[in-house]
Amino acid sequence: MLYVIIGEDRPGSLEQRMATRPAHLERLQALQAEGRLIIAGPCPAVDSPDPGPAGFSGSIIIAEFVSLSAAQTWADADPYVAAGVYAKVSVKPFKKALPA
């Protein structure tokens, strides 16, 4: 089943985000290699694809996991959590409707 993982950045965490990004991306690339990643990316804090020093307000990941508990465990182990980038992480079941 698909799950959406929504990480909300802690204010002022851009430096930690950038330092931890390689480890975060490595985990996403592993999901992609397994064919389980649907989409992933950051949410700019301002209306720009390159927010500069404004940074990001969080991230969204949609991926396949065997259960909600497995998705939550995966999300809890994200390097952004350990580095204090995310102030809050929500994991919810997701049902894709479109595109078909």
Steps between C-alpha positions, in 0.01 A plus 500: 500500500606859448572739788565872506770626734483869578796650683466852635828687540599663824553876451865585441595144402632572148865446597420161657285410198778570253761314709276195535361500145740238355398240761131588453528463121685169533199347678262636235721362224483158667118517492518603134733211416247263660224650284311626807545879469218685324612860562712695746611857540531805720247781542668839450418750776436768236340494155819410314663178382825629658402655834855601591539596865123472557553125489225244510186445703519121476495200270251258348571137419253255350623142499388141530536316831354173629315677783443830676730380775779428248454845343512663846813307595668604174400866553621498862845386383541786250826692545301825502325379817831413669654835396205701636393630158144373538292638784215262414448200272159367399447166327166419340363237263467637147273389217611613157207611283669688212671473270348161434 
